[in-house]
Structures are given as structure tokens and as C-alpha cells.
Short mmCIF file of C-alpha atoms and ligand atoms in Angstrom, two decimals:
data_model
loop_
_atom_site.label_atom_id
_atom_site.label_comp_id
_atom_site.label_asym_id
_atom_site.label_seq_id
_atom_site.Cartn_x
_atom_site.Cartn_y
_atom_site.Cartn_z
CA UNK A 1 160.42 1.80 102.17
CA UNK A 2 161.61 1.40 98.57
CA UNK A 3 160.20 4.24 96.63
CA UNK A 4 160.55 4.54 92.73
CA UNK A 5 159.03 7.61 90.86
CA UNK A 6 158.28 7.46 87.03
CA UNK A 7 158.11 10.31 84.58
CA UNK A 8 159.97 11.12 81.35
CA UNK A 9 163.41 13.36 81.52
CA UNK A 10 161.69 16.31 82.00
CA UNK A 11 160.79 18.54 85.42
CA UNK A 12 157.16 19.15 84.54
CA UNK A 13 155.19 20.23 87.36
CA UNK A 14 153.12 16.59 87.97
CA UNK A 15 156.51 15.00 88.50
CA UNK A 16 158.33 17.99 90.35
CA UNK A 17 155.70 18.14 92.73
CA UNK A 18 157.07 14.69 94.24
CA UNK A 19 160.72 14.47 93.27
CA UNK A 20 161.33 17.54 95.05
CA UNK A 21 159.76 16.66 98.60
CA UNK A 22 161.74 13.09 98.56
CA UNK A 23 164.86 15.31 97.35
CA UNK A 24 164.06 18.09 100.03
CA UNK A 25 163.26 15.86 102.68
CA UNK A 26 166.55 13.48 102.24
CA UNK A 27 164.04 10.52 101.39
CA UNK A 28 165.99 7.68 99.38
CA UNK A 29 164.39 7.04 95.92
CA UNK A 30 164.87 5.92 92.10
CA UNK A 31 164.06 8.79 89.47
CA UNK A 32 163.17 6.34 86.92
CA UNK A 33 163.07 8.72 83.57
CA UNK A 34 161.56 6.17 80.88
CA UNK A 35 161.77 7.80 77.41
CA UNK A 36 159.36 8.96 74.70
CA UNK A 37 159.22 5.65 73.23
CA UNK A 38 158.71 3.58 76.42
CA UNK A 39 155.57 5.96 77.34
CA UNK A 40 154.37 6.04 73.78
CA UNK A 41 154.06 1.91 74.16
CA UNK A 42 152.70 2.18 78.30
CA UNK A 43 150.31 4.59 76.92
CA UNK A 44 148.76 1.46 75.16
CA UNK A 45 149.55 -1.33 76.84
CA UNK A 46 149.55 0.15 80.63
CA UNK A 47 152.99 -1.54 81.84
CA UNK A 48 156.60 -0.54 81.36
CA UNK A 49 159.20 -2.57 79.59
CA UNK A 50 160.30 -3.73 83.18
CA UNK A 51 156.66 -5.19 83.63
CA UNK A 52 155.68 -1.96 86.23
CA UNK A 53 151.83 -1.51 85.68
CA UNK A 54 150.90 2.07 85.31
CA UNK A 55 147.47 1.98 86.28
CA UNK A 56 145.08 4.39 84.13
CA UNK A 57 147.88 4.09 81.56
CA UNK A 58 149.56 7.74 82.86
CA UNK A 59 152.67 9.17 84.60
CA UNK A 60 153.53 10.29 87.02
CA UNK A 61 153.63 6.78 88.58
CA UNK A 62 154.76 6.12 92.14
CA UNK A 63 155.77 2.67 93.02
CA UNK A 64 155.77 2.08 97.21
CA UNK A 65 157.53 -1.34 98.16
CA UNK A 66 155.86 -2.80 94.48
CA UNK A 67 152.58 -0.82 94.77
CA UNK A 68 152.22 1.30 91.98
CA UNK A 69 150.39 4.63 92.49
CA UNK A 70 149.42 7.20 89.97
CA UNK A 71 147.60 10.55 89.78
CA UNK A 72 149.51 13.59 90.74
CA UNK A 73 147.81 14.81 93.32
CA UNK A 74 147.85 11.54 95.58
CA UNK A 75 151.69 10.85 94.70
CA UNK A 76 151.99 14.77 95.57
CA UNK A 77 150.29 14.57 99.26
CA UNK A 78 152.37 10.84 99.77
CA UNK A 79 155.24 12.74 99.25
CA UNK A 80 154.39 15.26 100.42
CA UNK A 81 153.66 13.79 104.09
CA UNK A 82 156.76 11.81 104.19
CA UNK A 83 159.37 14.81 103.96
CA UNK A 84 156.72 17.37 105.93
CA UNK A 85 156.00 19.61 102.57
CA UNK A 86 152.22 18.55 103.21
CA UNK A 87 151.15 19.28 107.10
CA UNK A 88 148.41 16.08 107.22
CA UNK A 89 147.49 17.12 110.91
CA UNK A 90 146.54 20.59 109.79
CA UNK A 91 143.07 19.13 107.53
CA UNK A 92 142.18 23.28 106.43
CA UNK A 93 145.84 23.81 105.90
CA UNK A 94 145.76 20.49 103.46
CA UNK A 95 142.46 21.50 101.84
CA UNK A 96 143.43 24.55 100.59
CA UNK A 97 147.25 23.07 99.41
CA UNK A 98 144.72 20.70 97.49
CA UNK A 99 142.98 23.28 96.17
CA UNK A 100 146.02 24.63 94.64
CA UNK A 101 147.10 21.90 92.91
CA UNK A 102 143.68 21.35 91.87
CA UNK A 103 143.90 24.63 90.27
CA UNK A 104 147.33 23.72 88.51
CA UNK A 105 145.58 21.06 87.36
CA UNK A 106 142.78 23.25 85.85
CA UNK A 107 145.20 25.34 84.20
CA UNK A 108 147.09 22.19 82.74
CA UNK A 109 143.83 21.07 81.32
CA UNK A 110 142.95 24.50 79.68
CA UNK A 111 146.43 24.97 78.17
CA UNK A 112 147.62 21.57 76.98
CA UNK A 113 146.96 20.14 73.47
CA UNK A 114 147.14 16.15 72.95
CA UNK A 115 149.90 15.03 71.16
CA UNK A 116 147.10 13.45 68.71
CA UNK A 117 144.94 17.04 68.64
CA UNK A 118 143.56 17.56 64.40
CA UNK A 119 144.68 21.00 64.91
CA UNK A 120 147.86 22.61 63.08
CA UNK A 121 150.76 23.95 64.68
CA UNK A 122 149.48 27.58 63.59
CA UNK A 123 146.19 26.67 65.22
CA UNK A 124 147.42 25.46 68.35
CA UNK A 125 149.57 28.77 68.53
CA UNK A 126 146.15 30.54 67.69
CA UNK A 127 144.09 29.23 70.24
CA UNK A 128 146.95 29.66 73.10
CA UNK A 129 146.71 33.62 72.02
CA UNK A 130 142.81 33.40 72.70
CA UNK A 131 143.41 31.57 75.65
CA UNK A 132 146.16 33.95 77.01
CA UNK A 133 143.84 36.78 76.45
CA UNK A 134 140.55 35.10 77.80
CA UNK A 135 140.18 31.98 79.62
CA UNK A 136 143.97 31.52 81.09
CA UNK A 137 143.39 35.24 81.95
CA UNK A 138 140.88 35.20 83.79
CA UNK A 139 142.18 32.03 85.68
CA UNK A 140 145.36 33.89 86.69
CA UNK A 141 143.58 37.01 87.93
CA UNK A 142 141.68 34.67 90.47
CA UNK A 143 145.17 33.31 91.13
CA UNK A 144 145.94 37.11 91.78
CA UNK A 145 142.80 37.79 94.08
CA UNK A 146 143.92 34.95 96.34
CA UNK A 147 147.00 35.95 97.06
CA UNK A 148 147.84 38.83 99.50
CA UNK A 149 150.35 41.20 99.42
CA UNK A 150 152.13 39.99 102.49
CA UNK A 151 151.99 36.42 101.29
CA UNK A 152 155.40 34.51 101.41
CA UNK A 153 153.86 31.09 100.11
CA UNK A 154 150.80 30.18 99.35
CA UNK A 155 149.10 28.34 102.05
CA UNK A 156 150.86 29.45 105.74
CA UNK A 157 154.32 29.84 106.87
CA UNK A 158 156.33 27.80 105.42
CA UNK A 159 157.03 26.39 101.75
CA UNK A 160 154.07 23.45 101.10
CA UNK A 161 153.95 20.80 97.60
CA UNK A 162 151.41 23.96 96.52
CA UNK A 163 154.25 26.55 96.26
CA UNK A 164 156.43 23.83 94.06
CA UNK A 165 152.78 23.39 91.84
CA UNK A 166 152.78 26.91 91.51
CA UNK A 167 156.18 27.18 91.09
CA UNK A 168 156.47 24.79 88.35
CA UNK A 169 153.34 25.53 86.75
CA UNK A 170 153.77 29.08 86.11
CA UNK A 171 157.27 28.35 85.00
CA UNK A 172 156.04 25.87 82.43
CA UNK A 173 153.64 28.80 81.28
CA UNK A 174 156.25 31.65 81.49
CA UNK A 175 158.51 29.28 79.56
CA UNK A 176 158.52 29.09 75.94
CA UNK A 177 157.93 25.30 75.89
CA UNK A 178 153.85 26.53 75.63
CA UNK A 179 153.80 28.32 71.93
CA UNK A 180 151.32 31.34 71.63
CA UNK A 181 151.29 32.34 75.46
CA UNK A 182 153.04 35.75 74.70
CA UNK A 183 156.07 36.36 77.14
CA UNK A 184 156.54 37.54 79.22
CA UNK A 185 153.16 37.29 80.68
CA UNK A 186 153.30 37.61 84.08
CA UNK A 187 154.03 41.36 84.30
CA UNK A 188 150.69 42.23 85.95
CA UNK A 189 150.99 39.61 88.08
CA UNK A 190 153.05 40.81 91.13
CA UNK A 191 151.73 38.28 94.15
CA UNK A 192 152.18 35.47 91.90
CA UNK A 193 155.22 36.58 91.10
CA UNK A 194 156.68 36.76 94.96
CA UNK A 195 155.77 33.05 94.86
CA UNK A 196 157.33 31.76 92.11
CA UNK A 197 160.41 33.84 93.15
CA UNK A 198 160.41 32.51 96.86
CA UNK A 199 160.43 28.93 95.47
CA UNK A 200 162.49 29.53 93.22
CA UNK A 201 165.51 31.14 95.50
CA UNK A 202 164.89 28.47 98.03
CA UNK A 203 168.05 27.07 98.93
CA UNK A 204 167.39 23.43 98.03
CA UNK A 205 165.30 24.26 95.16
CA UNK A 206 168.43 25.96 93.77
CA UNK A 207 169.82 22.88 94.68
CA UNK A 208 167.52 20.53 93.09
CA UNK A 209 167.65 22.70 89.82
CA UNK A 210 171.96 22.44 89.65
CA UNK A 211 171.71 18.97 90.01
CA UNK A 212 168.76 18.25 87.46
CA UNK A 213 168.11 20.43 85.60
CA UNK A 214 170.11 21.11 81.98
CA UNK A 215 171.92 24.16 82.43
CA UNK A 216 169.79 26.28 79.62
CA UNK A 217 166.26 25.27 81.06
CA UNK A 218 163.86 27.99 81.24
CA UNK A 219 162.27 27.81 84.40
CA UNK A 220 159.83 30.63 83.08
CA UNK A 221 160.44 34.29 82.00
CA UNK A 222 159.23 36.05 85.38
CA UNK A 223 161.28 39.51 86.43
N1 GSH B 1 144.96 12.76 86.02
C1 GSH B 1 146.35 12.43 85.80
C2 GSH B 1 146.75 12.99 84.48
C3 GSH B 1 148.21 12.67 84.16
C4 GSH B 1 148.52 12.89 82.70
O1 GSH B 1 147.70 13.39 81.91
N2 GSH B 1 149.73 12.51 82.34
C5 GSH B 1 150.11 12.54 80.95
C6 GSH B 1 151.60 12.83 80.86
S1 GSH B 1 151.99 14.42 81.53
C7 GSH B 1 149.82 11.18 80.39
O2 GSH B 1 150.20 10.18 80.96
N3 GSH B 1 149.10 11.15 79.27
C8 GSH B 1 148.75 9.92 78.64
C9 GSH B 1 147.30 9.59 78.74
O3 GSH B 1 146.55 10.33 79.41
O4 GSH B 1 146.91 8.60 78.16
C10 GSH B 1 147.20 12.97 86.93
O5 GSH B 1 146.74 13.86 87.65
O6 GSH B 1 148.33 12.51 87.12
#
């Protein structure tokens, strides 16, 4: 199977949440990392200078043997279910890692500002500090709730795509690529916190992060 993922050079969660399976699960496949520019254009047009169609005009894109796939959550699960990060014969064990990413998605949506937003820098900052106080808040201590104490990962024993969503999601809000979350934020957050730290020291996550990522890249300010 010839398997090419696109996304720009970046590990944002969406894209993490399939390089990482192929990577962990020793599945062949080409990181294609277009640039700014290249997305700017397949933003408008819907294909890539190489004539790949992205088809609602987004990445992450997934091409299988020429089919092109998007939306992260089904690239996630086909990833997913080819390095056995997503157990597809367990369907309540799969709900609920959906439901996760779901949620990732939710806090994505509350917390990112398109590129062609009216509002000022200062005003983005200033509506990330009501957000971090209110909405994003209150998100997070659901998060909380649904974790317990004894929790390793998020969904059964062993480390699912949900962990890396949470992983990467949290670290992108820990991080200071989101201005006006004030960091650290996590402090009260302790279950979360075991989560993002299990993923994090995973062996081939360490791995995966030597190899990729640029050796200053704040994977989120979590103690
Ligand atoms: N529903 C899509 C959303 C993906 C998305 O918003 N991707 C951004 C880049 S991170 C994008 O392509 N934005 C351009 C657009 O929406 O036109 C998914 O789950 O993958």
C-alpha cells in the first residue's frame, strides 16, 4: 500500500495523530510537508502543485494507493487500525477514542483564530484570556472529571491515537505558539497531566520527537 500524508512542517496535533501510528507501527510512508505558500494556493484551488486533490480544500490529507482522504479523524482511525493504535474489534473501546478526538477537535475550534479573523493581535490575545478563564476552562475541567486517578491513558491499557490527540493538543495549548493562554496552565490539572507525561516519555514518542522535531520545540509547558 503506498501511503502519502500531507500537512505543512509542523507537528500539530491533526497531522501527529497519523504520522505517529505509521511511524510507531513501522508502516512505510511519504511525510509530504508542502509549505505556507503551496497551502495558501490549495486553500483556493483544492489541488497541490503536484495535481493531488485535497478534497474540502484542507490538510491533513491522506493519499492511499492515489485515493486522497481528508478529515482528521478518519485519516486518524486509518492509521490508526493499520499499526494497532486504534483497537477496531473493540466498537466501545473505539467510541470513546472517538470521542476524544472529537473533543480535541472542540477545543481546536474554541481556541483557533482564522488567519483572515478582523480582530487585532491585542484582541486575539484578549479573547484567549477570556477563553482561558471561561469557556477553555470549563472544557478542561470536564477533561479532568473523566479522567481517574489510576488512569495510565485515556481509553484502556495501552497507548490509543486518543492519548497522541491529547498529547499533542494540550501541548499545542501549554505551548506558547497560542498567545493569551497564560502558562503555565495546566497546574490544576493533575490527571491530564499523567497523560500528556505518559505519551510523552513513551519510548518511540521520544523517538519520533529526536527525529522530527526541531530541537527548541515546545511540546507544552506541563511540570
Ligand atoms: N474538519 C477538518 C478541519 C481541518 C482544518 O481546519 N485544517 C486547516 C489546517 S490545520 C485547514 O486546512 N484550513 C483551511 C480551510 O479550512 O480552508 C479536519 O478535521 O481535518
Amino acid at each position: 500500500m503506498n501511503l502519502t500524508l500531507i500537512y505543512l512542517d509542523n507537528p500539530f496535533w491533526r497531522i501527529e495523530l497519523a504520522r505517529i501510528p505509521l511511524f510507531i507501527g513501522d508502516i512505510s510512508f511519504d511525510d509530504k510537508r508542502i509549505t505556507l505558500e503551496e497551502f495558501r494556493s490549495a486553500k483556493e484551488t483544492g489541488f497541490l502543485k503536484d495535481g493531488t486533490k485535497l478534497p474540502f480544500h484542507q490538510i491533513p490529507c491522506l493519499v492511499v494507493d492515489g485515493v486522497p482522504i481528508a478529515q482528521t479523524g478518519a485519516i486518524a482511525r486509518f492509521c490508526g487500525k493499520l499499526s494497532g493504535l486504534y483497537p477496531s474489534e473493540d466498537s466501545i473501546s473505539c467510541a470513546l477514542i472517538d470521542q476524544f478526538i472529537d473533543f480535541v477537535t472542540d477545543l481546536t475550534n474554541l481556541v483557533y483564530i482564522p488567519s483572515n479573523s478582523p480582530l487585532t493581535e491585542d484582541e486575539k490575545i484578549q479573547h484567549r484570556r477570556i477563553l482561558a478563564e471561561g469557556e477553555l476552562k470549563r472544557k478542561l475541567d470536564m477533561l479532568e472529571d473523566n479522567i481517574s486517578v489510576n488512569q495510565t491513558w485515556i481509553v484502556g491499557k495501552e497507548m490509543t491515537i486518543a492519548d497522541i490527540a491529547i498529547w499533542r493538543g494540550i501541548g499545542w495549548l501549554a505551548s506558547d505558539l497560542v498567545a493569551g493562554i497564560p502558562q503555565p496552565y495546566f497546574v490544576n490539572y493533575p490527571k491530564i497531566t499523567k497523560i500528556f507525561k505518559n505519551v510523552d516519555n513513551h519510548p518511540k514518542i521520544c523517538e519520533w520527537v529526536r527525529k522530527t522535531y526541531p530541537s527548541n520545540y515546545n511540546r507544552g509547558y506541563i511540570e
